Amino acid sequence: MDARTFIAKLDAASELQHITTAVSPTFEVARLIAQHDGQPVLFENLTGFPGWRLAAGYIAQRAHFGRAIGCTIGELISKMSNAVAHPASPPKISEAPCQQVVIGDVDLTRIPIPRYHPLDGGPYITAGVAVIYDPDYGRNLSFHRLMQIGKDRLVGRIVEQRGTHTAWGKTDDGLPMAVCIGLPPHVLLAAAMSPPKGVDEMAVAHALAPTPTVRAKTLPLDIPAEAELVLEGYLTHELATEGPFPDLTGTMDGTRKQPIFHVTTITHRKDPIFHALLPAGLEHKNLMGIPREPTIYAEVSKIVKCTGVRITPAGCSWLHAAVQIIPQGPEDARRAIEAAFRGHTSLKHVVVVDTDVDIHNPADIEWAIATRFQADRDLMILEDQPSSSLDPSARQIPGQKARTTKMGLDATIPWRAAREGYLRVRYDTPSD
Ligand SMILES: Cc1cc2nc3c(=O)[nH]c(=O)nc-3n(C[C@H](O)[C@H](O)[C@H](O)COP(=O)(O)O)c2cc1C
């Protein structure tokens, strides 16, 4: 199901906010997305951009992914794990919606690329999925924020040693790259995953839901046919300053010299919908956090029965997790803490709870900490660990991974304690 069909379904269920008043992509769009964070929004009247619409928030809820893939929220982890374990080669079609309009005379200023914050380095594409081909590992899909610096130029944030950066390093004349915007939820989710090298994220997407592909107009790349907009071009070896721009943490990321993406052709639908991902908004958080849950789940499951993992949004959907287990022995919760850190190396704080605690409810997690946890007995501190570079409080060491102190909280009922005293009184039991 393409993004616009998905958005139409949200509309049919009265879940879509239509914004019909004139709104400028410069700051105004971002302000309104932030006001509606968590809700799907469609901007239908963009000042200066007739013919364009702009969507946000259509993957701001976990349920959106479930709906797109056809599963419950609880089944998401197993669906993602299965798709990585059994990727399915996507079909190729010859005529695609994303190529209804083909523009050789590139002018990015005709696209409603938002400016999010006055301190930003410029207008930013935030929901663009870059499709590239690596001669050793094959096709790779990944997100790269792109700052517009000219009519046909953007500068990308290309994190070192990941798929795009590695492939780019193997080229002399620039890496052919197609940036696809306005993608279906399941393709966005697959692109946000980090399967083992050599696993094609498009095949992961097709294992989640049908994902037709089409040959790009000017590049030797097969791309998602259902995109709304595609920028074809080359990731050059020319560098420019990228940033500042807000990070996932909601704090400002600084500037770096990064590769310039030279756009040579634009293709889009006749009435295109631009997708804008608010930095540190719930869409951004979902895409970052949800793909880490299966990797934590897999590690914890190696040592104890794991019944759920939740990367929590208040922990930036990156630094905090709650893990639900059925302990079988006195050390299981502590071993689950260590396993969770192995499953997501950027994780900083983790809380382990029993199955009667709802890991999707922050109040329930805090209740477990309040009533089952003693710091001298149940707190695990791991000093000087490799950490996320996104954490402003981590120790940054130039040229190396940042370092942090990690903390695990065992908020399970103490082993062999009389359980009755720890169970929550329920008022929902029907009376006789
Ligand atoms: C919403 C979102 C935004 C991201 N932005 C960037 C970015 O600007 N630059 C970057 O290098 N990686 C970014 N990432 C991470 C890449 O997508 C990540 O490198 C990729 O999933 C890793 O897989 P790979 O090694 O197969 O490329 C982002 C991820 C998400 C989910």
Short mmCIF file of C-alpha atoms and ligand atoms in Angstrom, two decimals:
data_model
loop_
_atom_site.label_atom_id
_atom_site.label_comp_id
_atom_site.label_asym_id
_atom_site.label_seq_id
_atom_site.Cartn_x
_atom_site.Cartn_y
_atom_site.Cartn_z
CA MET A 1 0.00 0.00 0.00
CA ASP A 2 1.56 3.31 -1.02
CA ALA A 3 1.79 6.27 1.36
CA ARG A 4 -1.18 8.16 -0.12
CA THR A 5 -3.47 5.11 0.11
CA PHE A 6 -2.35 4.65 3.71
CA ILE A 7 -3.03 8.32 4.45
CA ALA A 8 -6.46 7.99 2.79
CA LYS A 9 -7.24 5.08 5.11
CA LEU A 10 -6.30 7.20 8.12
CA ASP A 11 -8.60 9.88 6.71
CA ALA A 12 -11.45 7.39 6.28
CA ALA A 13 -11.01 6.48 9.94
CA SER A 14 -11.24 10.22 10.82
CA GLU A 15 -7.66 10.18 12.11
CA LEU A 16 -6.17 12.65 9.63
CA GLN A 17 -5.93 16.38 10.38
CA HIS A 18 -6.39 18.41 7.19
CA ILE A 19 -4.69 21.79 7.24
CA THR A 20 -6.28 23.82 4.48
CA THR A 21 -5.15 27.31 5.48
CA ALA A 22 -2.03 28.66 3.73
CA VAL A 23 1.10 27.49 5.55
CA SER A 24 4.72 28.28 4.70
CA PRO A 25 7.31 25.46 4.64
CA THR A 26 9.65 27.92 6.33
CA PHE A 27 9.15 27.33 10.09
CA GLU A 28 5.31 27.27 9.98
CA VAL A 29 5.00 23.65 8.84
CA ALA A 30 7.40 22.50 11.58
CA ARG A 31 5.55 24.45 14.26
CA LEU A 32 2.24 22.83 13.28
CA ILE A 33 3.73 19.33 13.02
CA ALA A 34 5.16 19.79 16.53
CA GLN A 35 1.74 20.94 17.79
CA HIS A 36 0.13 17.81 16.31
CA ASP A 37 2.98 15.42 17.16
CA GLY A 38 1.55 11.91 17.27
CA GLN A 39 -1.23 12.72 14.78
CA PRO A 40 -1.22 12.35 10.97
CA VAL A 41 -1.43 15.77 9.31
CA LEU A 42 -1.90 16.77 5.67
CA PHE A 43 -1.01 20.32 4.58
CA GLU A 44 -3.05 21.09 1.51
CA ASN A 45 -2.13 24.71 0.89
CA LEU A 46 1.59 25.40 0.93
CA THR A 47 2.50 29.03 0.38
CA GLY A 48 4.49 29.29 -2.85
CA PHE A 49 4.07 25.64 -3.85
CA PRO A 50 0.82 25.12 -5.79
CA GLY A 51 0.22 21.49 -6.73
CA TRP A 52 2.14 20.15 -3.72
CA ARG A 53 0.86 18.74 -0.48
CA LEU A 54 2.90 17.85 2.58
CA ALA A 55 2.25 14.95 4.95
CA ALA A 56 3.56 14.34 8.45
CA GLY A 57 2.78 11.98 11.28
CA TYR A 58 1.53 9.01 9.27
CA ILE A 59 4.00 6.80 11.13
CA ALA A 60 3.87 8.69 14.43
CA GLN A 61 2.09 5.80 16.15
CA ARG A 62 3.19 2.20 16.51
CA ALA A 63 -0.27 1.19 15.37
CA HIS A 64 0.47 2.81 11.99
CA PHE A 65 3.18 0.24 11.30
CA GLY A 66 0.91 -2.55 12.49
CA ARG A 67 -1.82 -1.38 10.14
CA ALA A 68 0.54 -1.07 7.18
CA ILE A 69 1.99 -4.52 7.73
CA GLY A 70 -1.23 -6.19 8.87
CA CYS A 71 -0.27 -7.16 12.43
CA THR A 72 -0.85 -6.14 16.02
CA ILE A 73 1.59 -3.89 17.87
CA GLY A 74 2.71 -6.92 19.87
CA GLU A 75 3.57 -8.80 16.68
CA LEU A 76 5.81 -6.08 15.27
CA ILE A 77 9.04 -7.48 16.75
CA SER A 78 8.50 -10.95 15.31
CA LYS A 79 7.40 -9.53 11.93
CA MET A 80 10.62 -7.50 11.70
CA SER A 81 12.80 -10.42 12.82
CA ASN A 82 11.16 -12.73 10.27
CA ALA A 83 11.57 -10.20 7.47
CA VAL A 84 15.32 -9.88 8.17
CA ALA A 85 15.68 -13.67 8.43
CA HIS A 86 13.64 -14.27 5.25
CA PRO A 87 13.95 -11.29 2.89
CA ALA A 88 11.88 -11.60 -0.29
CA SER A 89 13.16 -10.38 -3.64
CA PRO A 90 10.85 -7.51 -4.69
CA PRO A 91 9.15 -7.47 -8.10
CA LYS A 92 10.12 -4.95 -10.78
CA ILE A 93 7.54 -3.02 -12.78
CA SER A 94 8.10 -0.92 -15.89
CA GLU A 95 5.75 2.02 -15.26
CA ALA A 96 5.74 3.56 -11.83
CA PRO A 97 3.73 6.31 -10.14
CA CYS A 98 6.93 7.96 -8.88
CA GLN A 99 7.97 8.66 -12.48
CA GLN A 100 4.77 10.27 -13.79
CA VAL A 101 6.69 13.56 -14.09
CA VAL A 102 10.38 13.59 -15.09
CA ILE A 103 12.39 16.83 -14.70
CA GLY A 104 15.89 17.19 -16.13
CA ASP A 105 16.14 20.91 -15.42
CA VAL A 106 16.62 20.50 -11.69
CA ASP A 107 15.47 23.25 -9.35
CA LEU A 108 15.10 22.15 -5.76
CA THR A 109 13.62 25.51 -4.79
CA ARG A 110 10.38 24.36 -6.51
CA ILE A 111 9.98 21.61 -3.90
CA PRO A 112 8.51 22.55 -0.47
CA ILE A 113 11.57 21.51 1.54
CA PRO A 114 10.87 22.78 5.07
CA ARG A 115 13.02 24.87 7.31
CA TYR A 116 12.43 23.53 10.78
CA HIS A 117 14.20 25.92 13.15
CA PRO A 118 15.79 29.37 12.83
CA LEU A 119 19.17 27.96 13.94
CA ASP A 120 19.18 25.31 11.17
CA GLY A 121 21.82 25.53 8.46
CA GLY A 122 19.09 25.64 5.78
CA PRO A 123 16.03 23.81 4.42
CA TYR A 124 16.21 20.08 5.19
CA ILE A 125 14.96 16.85 3.65
CA THR A 126 14.43 14.56 6.66
CA ALA A 127 12.36 11.64 5.34
CA GLY A 128 14.54 10.82 2.33
CA VAL A 129 15.64 7.20 1.94
CA ALA A 130 18.85 6.92 -0.07
CA VAL A 131 19.08 3.92 -2.38
CA ILE A 132 22.64 3.03 -3.36
CA TYR A 133 24.48 0.01 -4.71
CA ASP A 134 27.67 -1.35 -3.16
CA PRO A 135 29.75 -3.59 -5.45
CA ASP A 136 30.50 -5.95 -2.56
CA TYR A 137 27.27 -5.88 -0.56
CA GLY A 138 24.58 -4.99 -3.11
CA ARG A 139 21.71 -2.58 -2.65
CA ASN A 140 21.43 -0.54 0.54
CA LEU A 141 18.64 1.70 1.81
CA SER A 142 19.28 4.23 4.56
CA PHE A 143 18.14 7.57 5.86
CA HIS A 144 20.32 10.62 5.39
CA ARG A 145 19.19 14.09 6.31
CA LEU A 146 20.00 16.46 3.46
CA MET A 147 20.46 20.21 3.70
CA GLN A 148 19.69 22.20 0.58
CA ILE A 149 22.62 24.41 -0.46
CA GLY A 150 21.75 25.25 -4.08
CA LYS A 151 19.34 24.70 -6.98
CA ASP A 152 20.67 21.21 -7.59
CA ARG A 153 22.80 20.56 -4.53
CA LEU A 154 22.27 19.25 -1.04
CA VAL A 155 24.79 18.31 1.58
CA GLY A 156 24.07 15.01 3.34
CA ARG A 157 24.84 13.75 6.81
CA ILE A 158 26.63 10.50 5.94
CA VAL A 159 27.65 8.74 9.13
CA GLU A 160 31.05 7.10 8.83
CA GLN A 161 31.47 3.34 8.28
CA ARG A 162 27.78 2.69 7.52
CA GLY A 163 26.40 1.39 4.23
CA THR A 164 26.31 4.62 2.20
CA HIS A 165 29.63 5.89 3.51
CA THR A 166 31.42 2.61 2.74
CA ALA A 167 30.05 2.44 -0.82
CA TRP A 168 30.84 6.13 -1.39
CA GLY A 169 34.44 5.48 -0.29
CA LYS A 170 34.81 2.91 -3.07
CA THR A 171 34.01 5.41 -5.85
CA ASP A 172 36.20 7.97 -7.61
CA ASP A 173 33.53 9.96 -9.49
CA GLY A 174 30.76 9.91 -6.91
CA LEU A 175 28.20 7.33 -5.85
CA PRO A 176 24.96 7.01 -7.88
CA MET A 177 22.20 7.67 -5.34
CA ALA A 178 18.41 8.00 -5.53
CA VAL A 179 16.73 9.73 -2.60
CA CYS A 180 13.10 8.60 -2.29
CA ILE A 181 10.57 10.68 -0.37
CA GLY A 182 6.94 9.91 0.52
CA LEU A 183 7.37 6.17 1.09
CA PRO A 184 4.94 3.63 2.55
CA PRO A 185 5.34 2.94 6.30
CA HIS A 186 6.78 -0.56 5.82
CA VAL A 187 9.50 0.69 3.42
CA LEU A 188 10.44 3.43 5.89
CA LEU A 189 10.66 0.82 8.64
CA ALA A 190 12.82 -1.53 6.55
CA ALA A 191 15.14 1.33 5.59
CA ALA A 192 15.56 2.18 9.27
CA MET A 193 16.65 -1.37 10.11
CA SER A 194 20.29 -2.46 10.15
CA PRO A 195 20.25 -6.02 8.82
CA PRO A 196 23.57 -7.87 8.40
CA LYS A 197 25.75 -6.55 5.58
CA GLY A 198 24.62 -7.88 2.22
CA VAL A 199 20.93 -8.09 3.18
CA ASP A 200 18.90 -5.85 0.86
CA GLU A 201 16.52 -3.64 2.89
CA MET A 202 14.18 -3.50 -0.11
CA ALA A 203 13.83 -7.30 0.16
CA VAL A 204 13.23 -6.85 3.90
CA ALA A 205 10.49 -4.34 3.00
CA HIS A 206 8.95 -6.77 0.50
CA ALA A 207 8.90 -9.47 3.18
CA LEU A 208 6.87 -7.04 5.34
CA ALA A 209 4.40 -5.96 2.60
CA PRO A 210 4.37 -5.79 -1.22
CA THR A 211 7.11 -3.43 -2.46
CA PRO A 212 7.27 -3.02 -6.24
CA THR A 213 10.44 -1.50 -7.63
CA VAL A 214 11.24 0.37 -10.83
CA ARG A 215 14.46 1.27 -12.62
CA ALA A 216 15.55 4.83 -11.86
CA LYS A 217 15.36 7.05 -14.97
CA THR A 218 19.07 7.91 -15.12
CA LEU A 219 20.85 5.59 -12.65
CA PRO A 220 21.61 1.86 -12.56
CA LEU A 221 19.40 1.45 -9.47
CA ASP A 222 16.02 -0.16 -8.81
CA ILE A 223 14.04 2.01 -6.40
CA PRO A 224 10.68 1.83 -4.58
CA ALA A 225 8.09 2.42 -7.31
CA GLU A 226 5.51 3.84 -4.91
CA ALA A 227 7.55 6.86 -3.74
CA GLU A 228 6.00 10.29 -4.17
CA LEU A 229 9.23 12.01 -5.18
CA VAL A 230 12.70 10.82 -6.23
CA LEU A 231 15.92 12.82 -6.49
CA GLU A 232 18.41 11.06 -8.75
CA GLY A 233 22.06 12.07 -8.74
CA TYR A 234 25.53 11.50 -7.36
CA LEU A 235 27.01 11.67 -3.90
CA THR A 236 30.15 13.54 -4.89
CA HIS A 237 33.56 13.78 -3.22
CA GLU A 238 33.14 17.52 -2.87
CA LEU A 239 32.46 18.55 0.74
CA ALA A 240 30.41 21.37 2.26
CA THR A 241 29.33 22.39 5.76
CA GLU A 242 26.29 20.44 6.99
CA GLY A 243 24.27 21.64 9.99
CA PRO A 244 23.41 22.83 12.52
CA PHE A 245 20.25 20.73 12.82
CA PRO A 246 18.20 19.30 15.71
CA ASP A 247 19.10 15.73 16.64
CA LEU A 248 16.93 12.84 17.80
CA THR A 249 17.59 13.98 21.37
CA GLY A 250 15.90 17.33 20.72
CA THR A 251 19.23 19.09 21.19
CA MET A 252 21.13 20.88 18.43
CA ASP A 253 23.71 18.97 16.42
CA GLY A 254 26.70 21.00 15.23
CA THR A 255 28.35 21.39 11.83
CA ARG A 256 30.64 19.05 9.87
CA LYS A 257 32.16 18.90 6.42
CA GLN A 258 30.05 16.34 4.53
CA PRO A 259 29.62 15.10 0.93
CA ILE A 260 27.54 17.09 -1.55
CA PHE A 261 24.67 15.28 -3.28
CA HIS A 262 24.40 16.63 -6.84
CA VAL A 263 20.85 16.12 -8.11
CA THR A 264 20.71 15.52 -11.86
CA THR A 265 17.07 14.45 -12.35
CA ILE A 266 13.85 14.74 -10.35
CA THR A 267 10.88 12.44 -10.82
CA HIS A 268 7.55 12.65 -9.00
CA ARG A 269 3.85 11.92 -9.12
CA LYS A 270 1.49 14.31 -10.91
CA ASP A 271 0.20 15.68 -7.59
CA PRO A 272 3.10 14.91 -5.24
CA ILE A 273 2.96 14.67 -1.46
CA PHE A 274 6.18 15.65 0.32
CA HIS A 275 6.87 13.81 3.60
CA ALA A 276 8.43 15.87 6.39
CA LEU A 277 9.82 14.13 9.45
CA LEU A 278 10.06 16.51 12.41
CA PRO A 279 13.48 16.03 14.05
CA ALA A 280 12.96 14.49 17.51
CA GLY A 281 9.25 14.10 16.76
CA LEU A 282 7.46 10.81 17.24
CA GLU A 283 7.92 9.68 13.61
CA HIS A 284 11.66 10.17 13.94
CA LYS A 285 11.64 8.38 17.29
CA ASN A 286 9.63 5.43 15.99
CA LEU A 287 11.96 4.91 13.06
CA MET A 288 15.02 5.02 15.28
CA GLY A 289 13.73 2.98 18.22
CA ILE A 290 11.40 0.30 16.86
CA PRO A 291 14.09 -1.45 14.74
CA ARG A 292 16.27 -1.86 17.85
CA GLU A 293 13.62 -3.81 19.73
CA PRO A 294 14.09 -7.08 17.78
CA THR A 295 17.86 -6.92 18.26
CA ILE A 296 17.48 -6.49 22.05
CA TYR A 297 14.79 -9.18 22.09
CA ALA A 298 17.09 -11.63 20.27
CA GLU A 299 19.97 -11.11 22.73
CA VAL A 300 17.82 -11.29 25.87
CA SER A 301 16.03 -14.39 24.53
CA LYS A 302 19.37 -16.21 24.38
CA ILE A 303 19.53 -16.25 28.17
CA VAL A 304 15.99 -15.97 29.56
CA LYS A 305 12.38 -16.07 28.37
CA CYS A 306 11.74 -12.55 27.03
CA THR A 307 8.14 -11.49 26.56
CA GLY A 308 8.57 -7.92 25.34
CA VAL A 309 10.93 -5.03 24.63
CA ARG A 310 10.06 -1.37 24.42
CA ILE A 311 12.41 1.45 23.51
CA THR A 312 10.78 4.32 25.33
CA PRO A 313 10.12 7.69 23.61
CA ALA A 314 11.00 9.80 26.65
CA GLY A 315 14.49 8.27 26.47
CA CYS A 316 14.76 9.70 22.93
CA SER A 317 13.69 6.28 21.57
CA TRP A 318 17.36 5.39 21.56
CA LEU A 319 18.94 5.58 25.03
CA HIS A 320 16.29 3.90 27.24
CA ALA A 321 14.52 0.55 27.09
CA ALA A 322 12.19 -1.57 29.17
CA VAL A 323 12.54 -5.34 28.93
CA GLN A 324 9.91 -7.79 30.13
CA ILE A 325 11.04 -11.28 31.18
CA ILE A 326 9.96 -14.44 32.98
CA PRO A 327 12.91 -15.01 35.33
CA GLN A 328 13.84 -18.64 35.91
CA GLY A 329 16.70 -18.01 38.36
CA PRO A 330 18.17 -15.36 40.69
CA GLU A 331 20.63 -13.96 38.12
CA ASP A 332 18.28 -13.80 35.14
CA ALA A 333 17.31 -10.14 35.46
CA ARG A 334 20.95 -9.04 35.72
CA ARG A 335 21.90 -11.20 32.77
CA ALA A 336 18.97 -9.73 30.84
CA ILE A 337 20.36 -6.25 31.56
CA GLU A 338 23.75 -7.22 30.11
CA ALA A 339 22.10 -8.88 27.12
CA ALA A 340 19.99 -5.79 26.41
CA PHE A 341 23.16 -3.68 26.23
CA ARG A 342 24.63 -6.18 23.76
CA GLY A 343 21.43 -6.04 21.68
CA HIS A 344 21.62 -2.27 21.26
CA THR A 345 25.06 -0.86 21.95
CA SER A 346 23.81 2.74 22.17
CA LEU A 347 21.45 1.82 25.01
CA LYS A 348 22.31 3.69 28.20
CA HIS A 349 19.63 2.81 30.78
CA VAL A 350 17.47 -0.30 30.90
CA VAL A 351 14.73 -1.43 33.27
CA VAL A 352 13.85 -5.12 33.52
CA VAL A 353 10.33 -5.98 34.68
CA ASP A 354 8.00 -8.93 35.13
CA THR A 355 5.12 -9.82 32.83
CA ASP A 356 2.52 -8.06 35.00
CA VAL A 357 4.12 -4.69 34.18
CA ASP A 358 3.03 -2.98 30.96
CA ILE A 359 6.22 -1.90 29.21
CA HIS A 360 4.21 0.38 26.91
CA ASN A 361 3.05 2.41 29.92
CA PRO A 362 5.74 4.63 31.48
CA ALA A 363 3.70 4.94 34.69
CA ASP A 364 3.64 1.17 35.08
CA ILE A 365 7.42 0.95 34.63
CA GLU A 366 7.95 3.65 37.23
CA TRP A 367 5.55 1.82 39.57
CA ALA A 368 7.69 -1.33 39.26
CA ILE A 369 10.82 0.68 40.10
CA ALA A 370 9.07 2.26 43.08
CA THR A 371 7.77 -0.99 44.55
CA ARG A 372 10.25 -3.72 43.52
CA PHE A 373 13.65 -2.09 43.23
CA GLN A 374 16.31 -1.45 45.92
CA ALA A 375 19.30 0.49 44.64
CA ASP A 376 21.91 -1.31 46.80
CA ARG A 377 20.65 -4.71 45.61
CA ASP A 378 19.15 -4.23 42.16
CA LEU A 379 21.17 -1.50 40.48
CA MET A 380 23.84 -2.45 37.97
CA ILE A 381 26.35 0.20 36.91
CA LEU A 382 28.73 -0.36 34.01
CA GLU A 383 31.37 2.36 33.84
CA ASP A 384 33.26 3.65 30.81
CA GLN A 385 31.22 1.88 28.12
CA PRO A 386 31.06 2.66 24.39
CA SER A 387 28.05 4.87 23.88
CA SER A 388 25.84 6.83 21.57
CA SER A 389 27.37 9.93 20.04
CA LEU A 390 23.85 11.44 20.25
CA ASP A 391 23.99 11.72 24.05
CA PRO A 392 25.22 15.24 24.89
CA SER A 393 26.33 14.05 28.35
CA ALA A 394 28.55 11.24 27.00
CA ARG A 395 32.31 11.71 27.02
CA GLN A 396 33.23 12.60 23.43
CA ILE A 397 36.70 11.48 22.33
CA PRO A 398 37.75 12.82 18.92
CA GLY A 399 38.08 10.00 16.35
CA GLN A 400 36.69 7.37 18.74
CA LYS A 401 33.32 6.15 19.95
CA ALA A 402 31.92 8.26 22.79
CA ARG A 403 32.03 6.75 26.33
CA THR A 404 29.32 6.64 28.96
CA THR A 405 28.26 4.99 32.20
CA LYS A 406 25.39 2.55 31.70
CA MET A 407 22.76 1.68 34.26
CA GLY A 408 20.48 -1.33 34.53
CA LEU A 409 17.59 -1.52 36.99
CA ASP A 410 16.26 -4.90 38.03
CA ALA A 411 12.66 -4.00 38.84
CA THR A 412 11.44 -7.59 38.89
CA ILE A 413 9.93 -9.08 42.05
CA PRO A 414 12.89 -10.20 44.20
CA TRP A 415 13.73 -13.85 43.55
CA ARG A 416 11.92 -16.22 45.94
CA ALA A 417 10.11 -13.34 47.66
CA ALA A 418 6.48 -13.91 48.61
CA ARG A 419 4.88 -12.60 45.41
CA GLU A 420 1.51 -11.61 46.89
CA GLY A 421 2.97 -8.56 48.59
CA TYR A 422 4.25 -7.28 45.24
CA LEU A 423 1.18 -7.74 43.09
CA ARG A 424 -0.94 -4.77 42.14
CA VAL A 425 -4.43 -4.67 43.53
CA ARG A 426 -6.88 -4.85 40.63
CA TYR A 427 -10.31 -3.27 40.65
CA ASP A 428 -11.40 -4.71 37.35
CA THR A 429 -12.16 -8.25 38.63
CA PRO A 430 -15.88 -8.88 38.16
CA SER A 431 -17.65 -9.47 41.47
CA ASP A 432 -19.77 -12.57 42.04
C1 LIG B 1 14.84 8.77 10.80
C2 LIG B 1 16.27 8.42 10.63
C3 LIG B 1 17.18 9.39 10.29
C4 LIG B 1 18.51 9.07 10.08
N1 LIG B 1 19.38 10.02 9.67
C5 LIG B 1 20.64 9.68 9.35
C6 LIG B 1 21.54 10.64 8.80
O1 LIG B 1 21.21 11.81 8.65
N2 LIG B 1 22.78 10.22 8.44
C7 LIG B 1 23.17 8.92 8.58
O2 LIG B 1 24.28 8.59 8.17
N3 LIG B 1 22.35 8.00 9.13
C8 LIG B 1 21.11 8.34 9.49
N4 LIG B 1 20.26 7.41 10.01
C9 LIG B 1 20.74 6.05 10.23
C10 LIG B 1 20.83 5.31 8.94
O3 LIG B 1 19.60 5.05 8.34
C11 LIG B 1 21.58 4.04 9.33
O4 LIG B 1 22.90 4.37 9.03
C12 LIG B 1 21.23 2.81 8.64
O5 LIG B 1 20.00 2.33 9.06
C13 LIG B 1 22.32 1.79 8.96
O6 LIG B 1 22.24 0.82 8.01
P1 LIG B 1 23.38 0.60 6.93
O7 LIG B 1 24.67 0.33 7.67
O8 LIG B 1 22.84 -0.60 6.19
O9 LIG B 1 23.47 1.81 6.07
C14 LIG B 1 18.94 7.73 10.27
C15 LIG B 1 18.03 6.76 10.63
C16 LIG B 1 16.70 7.08 10.81
C17 LIG B 1 15.76 6.00 11.17
#
